[in-house]
Amino acid sequence: MIVLISSPHSRNCSPLTSLPITTNTYRLTIAKTGHNTLLVLCINFILPLRLLKVTVAINIIIIIIILIATVTFSNRSGSMKLIHRTRSVLWPVLAIVSRYVFVVIGSDVSGEQFREWGDEISTIIFKDFSLPNSSLFAHSLDDQWPDFAWGQGVQFRSLCAAARVDPLSYLSVTEQQAQEIRARYWCLHNGIWGFTAAVDSCGDRYYDDNAWLALAFLELYDLTLNVRYLQWAEETVVFCMSGENGPQDDPDGGIRWHEGDQSGASVCSTAPTIVANLHIYAITGTASYYNDAERLYYWIMASDLRYDTWLFHETAQGPLGYQTAVMSQAALRMYLSSGNTSHLLEAQNMATSMETSFVDARSHVLHSTGKWGGHDMTTAYAALYAVDGNPRWLDIISGYLGYLHDVARDGTSGRYPDSWDDAASGGERDLMSNACAARGFWDVAYTHGGSAPEYPVVLFQDCQYGGWSAGFEPGTYCLSDLRAHGVGDNDVSSVTIAPGYSVTFFSGDHLADSSLSKSVDDDCLVDDNFNDVVSSMVITSTTNVPAGPAWSPRPAVSARGVSLRADLFWTGGSGAVSHCLFFGTDPSPPYLGEYTTTVYNPGQL
């Protein structure tokens, strides 16, 4: 039995919900609603929602058939009552209706809507950027030559994501592009094979280009289980690892940017190489891949390429979304490979920090280009949701992708801008910008979608609500908590506060030193002598709304076939900043403590 108690602001816990989960034996219990419901549900999840009229017509036919069969059976039995006949039809009807209600009402942007958007831009890419007698894609409408390896790689990965959702339409063309990339970019130089940047040449080769292609081949292997793609990924990772700095170098770790660069280390090369190593390790179990990934991971986590707010950056460049996004994926795969929950928390901190730094908490616009943030951030958020089940990650994606499609997309050409917050320039004429949008849409099409998040309190870096923006729920936030949200020490200048909430700022950590209380918006804290001094805070609900209960435990209630080393996840209650955990097989399990995360590792059961 597991009991989770949500705590809104204090450490006084009161029971709000109980989640009965047996620790060693899990059973999946399904309400018995009849074979009719099962039939309809199976058919409905096969039928695409975009064919709405056809789907509805087929569902009506199914209901009529069930009704006729039910009446026939009732007449034969002689003892069946009308209520039983009605119930036999009611459950299938509710099953059908629930699906459409879920998609239309349950989320602002459904997974099926993202699929339609992905189809739209993928069709445009094939129309505008396909090259004659080739499976490669042109650099732009104006430059009709095969794009560089980076652009081909982004399009390759967008097709992989599309093929995961719609293999009949996209898998074959994905494999064709993969094979031509291998044939025309793979070359031998200085005794080692690798992918060159330009087609049909063998010039300076980039370690980050190769890492992105390794990830694409691994995604294609996951779709096809064709060992050729796994082999190509392994050979590509060999080239990537040849760019690693040794103990005698300065810096003494990490992977350089390209062959011609014999100094420095790059996040854009190191992070995807970590992910590729761990992906191969998950497939093959070969320890050397995990060892290489672990060494690179711990080196970059301890390096000066990471800020204390969990953002990553290059040495001569400020932070860009894709750097932290791929490191979040690396942390997530470290967790999946090692079982160490600290890596999951690292991935979640990075994801939160990305939101603060690049996503406007009020308009939900993503202030980043597609190639240097947008599509990799979307991949990272979708991957994190697949592991911890927190719908917040899908909500973040849905907010900025909704803006990208509805506002930034060019209505005439259907193409997308380079910057995902640019609603004025119209659609770009290059492959990269549009392939990034396609990858983003297809990544979320595999989920149920979400709705843009709304926060009761939003902090801003600058006066007049400028700079980064960070959304917060009620709770107590010390400096470490602020940093986990991407907020630096002494870096808050303005705040918005929803009705029914208040915030008290403190100049010291752990709610110490001078304080300032606010219950309404303030566009500049200068006149309060509290500009750039916030180090901790408390947010409370002035309407005394209790914290919502924890919900959606994973593994699910009564699940079967669960590993004896599985972690327990749950979705935090609304307004809850911590949960009191009781764990055990007794009806009154022992208390294990208060958890600010939504995961618990019980160890070997």
PDB file of N, CA, C and O in Angstrom, residues 1 19 40 49 71-72 84 120 133 160 173 190 213 266 275 280 283 340 342-343 348 374 397 421 443 474 492 508 551:
ATOM      1  N   MET A   1       0.859  -1.196   0.000  1.00  0.00           N
ATOM      2  CA  MET A   1       0.000   0.000   0.000  1.00  0.00           C
ATOM      3  C   MET A   1       0.884   1.231   0.000  1.00  0.00           C
ATOM      4  O   MET A   1       1.861   1.319   0.723  1.00  0.00           O
ATOM      5  N   LEU A  19      -3.328   5.791  -2.558  1.00  0.00           N
ATOM      6  CA  LEU A  19      -3.121   5.071  -3.805  1.00  0.00           C
ATOM      7  C   LEU A  19      -2.736   3.639  -3.473  1.00  0.00           C
ATOM      8  O   LEU A  19      -1.589   3.380  -3.122  1.00  0.00           O
ATOM      9  N   VAL A  40     -15.671  -1.838 -29.869  1.00  0.00           N
ATOM     10  CA  VAL A  40     -15.744  -0.456 -30.332  1.00  0.00           C
ATOM     11  C   VAL A  40     -14.464   0.295 -30.013  1.00  0.00           C
ATOM     12  O   VAL A  40     -13.949   1.050 -30.827  1.00  0.00           O
ATOM     13  N   LEU A  49      -8.631  10.056 -36.257  1.00  0.00           N
ATOM     14  CA  LEU A  49      -9.592  11.113 -35.946  1.00  0.00           C
ATOM     15  C   LEU A  49      -9.714  12.148 -37.050  1.00  0.00           C
ATOM     16  O   LEU A  49     -10.710  12.824 -37.173  1.00  0.00           O
ATOM     17  N   VAL A  71     -30.966  -7.006 -29.549  1.00  0.00           N
ATOM     18  CA  VAL A  71     -32.409  -7.279 -29.587  1.00  0.00           C
ATOM     19  C   VAL A  71     -32.674  -8.726 -29.984  1.00  0.00           C
ATOM     20  O   VAL A  71     -33.529  -9.399 -29.415  1.00  0.00           O
ATOM     21  N   THR A  72     -31.888  -9.226 -30.951  1.00  0.00           N
ATOM     22  CA  THR A  72     -32.057 -10.615 -31.383  1.00  0.00           C
ATOM     23  C   THR A  72     -31.799 -11.563 -30.241  1.00  0.00           C
ATOM     24  O   THR A  72     -32.559 -12.504 -29.974  1.00  0.00           O
ATOM     25  N   HIS A  84     -31.192  -4.296 -19.641  1.00  0.00           N
ATOM     26  CA  HIS A  84     -29.978  -4.987 -20.044  1.00  0.00           C
ATOM     27  C   HIS A  84     -29.649  -4.675 -21.491  1.00  0.00           C
ATOM     28  O   HIS A  84     -28.494  -4.511 -21.858  1.00  0.00           O
ATOM     29  N   GLU A 120       0.965  18.414 -42.704  1.00  0.00           N
ATOM     30  CA  GLU A 120       0.939  19.624 -43.534  1.00  0.00           C
ATOM     31  C   GLU A 120       2.346  20.044 -43.947  1.00  0.00           C
ATOM     32  O   GLU A 120       2.623  20.225 -45.134  1.00  0.00           O
ATOM     33  N   ASN A 133      15.489  12.581 -58.771  1.00  0.00           N
ATOM     34  CA  ASN A 133      16.298  11.355 -58.784  1.00  0.00           C
ATOM     35  C   ASN A 133      17.156  11.214 -57.531  1.00  0.00           C
ATOM     36  O   ASN A 133      18.296  10.747 -57.583  1.00  0.00           O
ATOM     37  N   CYS A 160      11.843  10.211 -39.110  1.00  0.00           N
ATOM     38  CA  CYS A 160      11.783   9.124 -38.120  1.00  0.00           C
ATOM     39  C   CYS A 160      10.607   9.330 -37.174  1.00  0.00           C
ATOM     40  O   CYS A 160       9.869   8.388 -36.861  1.00  0.00           O
ATOM     41  N   VAL A 173      10.239   6.183 -47.153  1.00  0.00           N
ATOM     42  CA  VAL A 173      11.016   7.349 -47.581  1.00  0.00           C
ATOM     43  C   VAL A 173      12.107   7.679 -46.566  1.00  0.00           C
ATOM     44  O   VAL A 173      13.161   8.208 -46.931  1.00  0.00           O
ATOM     45  N   ASN A 190      42.081  10.488 -42.804  1.00  0.00           N
ATOM     46  CA  ASN A 190      43.012  10.321 -41.682  1.00  0.00           C
ATOM     47  C   ASN A 190      42.820   8.984 -40.976  1.00  0.00           C
ATOM     48  O   ASN A 190      42.951   8.885 -39.752  1.00  0.00           O
ATOM     49  N   LEU A 213      23.407  12.407 -36.627  1.00  0.00           N
ATOM     50  CA  LEU A 213      23.101  11.313 -37.549  1.00  0.00           C
ATOM     51  C   LEU A 213      23.088   9.969 -36.835  1.00  0.00           C
ATOM     52  O   LEU A 213      22.273   9.096 -37.150  1.00  0.00           O
ATOM     53  N   SER A 266      32.862  21.076 -26.826  1.00  0.00           N
ATOM     54  CA  SER A 266      31.595  21.641 -27.266  1.00  0.00           C
ATOM     55  C   SER A 266      30.426  20.868 -26.677  1.00  0.00           C
ATOM     56  O   SER A 266      30.405  19.631 -26.720  1.00  0.00           O
ATOM     57  N   VAL A 275      24.091  10.821 -25.463  1.00  0.00           N
ATOM     58  CA  VAL A 275      22.786  10.204 -25.720  1.00  0.00           C
ATOM     59  C   VAL A 275      22.928   9.006 -26.648  1.00  0.00           C
ATOM     60  O   VAL A 275      22.323   7.951 -26.425  1.00  0.00           O
ATOM     61  N   ILE A 280      22.742   3.150 -27.571  1.00  0.00           N
ATOM     62  CA  ILE A 280      23.341   1.886 -28.023  1.00  0.00           C
ATOM     63  C   ILE A 280      23.483   0.924 -26.845  1.00  0.00           C
ATOM     64  O   ILE A 280      23.241  -0.292 -26.978  1.00  0.00           O
ATOM     65  N   ILE A 283      20.352  -0.875 -26.175  1.00  0.00           N
ATOM     66  CA  ILE A 283      20.054  -1.906 -27.171  1.00  0.00           C
ATOM     67  C   ILE A 283      20.948  -3.125 -27.007  1.00  0.00           C
ATOM     68  O   ILE A 283      20.482  -4.272 -27.035  1.00  0.00           O
ATOM     69  N   ASN A 340      19.581   5.549 -11.178  1.00  0.00           N
ATOM     70  CA  ASN A 340      19.891   6.588 -10.196  1.00  0.00           C
ATOM     71  C   ASN A 340      18.905   7.743 -10.362  1.00  0.00           C
ATOM     72  O   ASN A 340      18.948   8.475 -11.351  1.00  0.00           O
ATOM     73  N   SER A 342      18.706  10.560  -9.060  1.00  0.00           N
ATOM     74  CA  SER A 342      19.265  11.915  -9.088  1.00  0.00           C
ATOM     75  C   SER A 342      19.392  12.405 -10.529  1.00  0.00           C
ATOM     76  O   SER A 342      19.264  13.606 -10.799  1.00  0.00           O
ATOM     77  N   HIS A 343      19.629  11.479 -11.463  1.00  0.00           N
ATOM     78  CA  HIS A 343      19.725  11.879 -12.862  1.00  0.00           C
ATOM     79  C   HIS A 343      18.365  12.290 -13.402  1.00  0.00           C
ATOM     80  O   HIS A 343      18.279  13.192 -14.246  1.00  0.00           O
ATOM     81  N   GLN A 348      14.794  16.881 -15.001  1.00  0.00           N
ATOM     82  CA  GLN A 348      13.635  17.728 -14.715  1.00  0.00           C
ATOM     83  C   GLN A 348      14.058  19.167 -14.427  1.00  0.00           C
ATOM     84  O   GLN A 348      13.396  20.120 -14.864  1.00  0.00           O
ATOM     85  N   GLY A 374      14.218  24.955 -30.684  1.00  0.00           N
ATOM     86  CA  GLY A 374      12.838  24.501 -30.759  1.00  0.00           C
ATOM     87  C   GLY A 374      12.632  23.008 -30.871  1.00  0.00           C
ATOM     88  O   GLY A 374      11.966  22.396 -30.033  1.00  0.00           O
ATOM     89  N   ILE A 397       4.995  22.309 -24.335  1.00  0.00           N
ATOM     90  CA  ILE A 397       5.124  22.126 -25.781  1.00  0.00           C
ATOM     91  C   ILE A 397       3.895  22.657 -26.503  1.00  0.00           C
ATOM     92  O   ILE A 397       3.991  23.375 -27.506  1.00  0.00           O
ATOM     93  N   ASP A 421       9.337  32.674 -32.502  1.00  0.00           N
ATOM     94  CA  ASP A 421       8.542  33.781 -31.982  1.00  0.00           C
ATOM     95  C   ASP A 421       8.321  34.857 -33.042  1.00  0.00           C
ATOM     96  O   ASP A 421       7.782  35.931 -32.749  1.00  0.00           O
ATOM     97  N   ASP A 443       6.916  14.861 -32.981  1.00  0.00           N
ATOM     98  CA  ASP A 443       7.281  14.369 -31.641  1.00  0.00           C
ATOM     99  C   ASP A 443       6.076  14.340 -30.710  1.00  0.00           C
ATOM    100  O   ASP A 443       5.918  13.428 -29.899  1.00  0.00           O
ATOM    101  N   PRO A 474       1.823  27.671  -5.627  1.00  0.00           N
ATOM    102  CA  PRO A 474       2.021  27.947  -4.203  1.00  0.00           C
ATOM    103  C   PRO A 474       3.054  27.017  -3.580  1.00  0.00           C
ATOM    104  O   PRO A 474       3.137  25.836  -3.928  1.00  0.00           O
ATOM    105  N   VAL A 492      15.533  39.024  -9.705  1.00  0.00           N
ATOM    106  CA  VAL A 492      14.105  39.236  -9.956  1.00  0.00           C
ATOM    107  C   VAL A 492      13.802  40.728  -9.889  1.00  0.00           C
ATOM    108  O   VAL A 492      14.190  41.407  -8.935  1.00  0.00           O
ATOM    109  N   GLY A 508      17.294  36.979   1.859  1.00  0.00           N
ATOM    110  CA  GLY A 508      18.221  35.919   2.211  1.00  0.00           C
ATOM    111  C   GLY A 508      17.674  34.553   1.851  1.00  0.00           C
ATOM    112  O   GLY A 508      16.472  34.375   1.607  1.00  0.00           O
ATOM    113  N   TRP A 551      -1.970  11.993  -7.961  1.00  0.00           N
ATOM    114  CA  TRP A 551      -2.772  11.114  -8.793  1.00  0.00           C
ATOM    115  C   TRP A 551      -1.894  10.461  -9.853  1.00  0.00           C
ATOM    116  O   TRP A 551      -0.704  10.736  -9.954  1.00  0.00           O
TER     117      TRP A 551
END
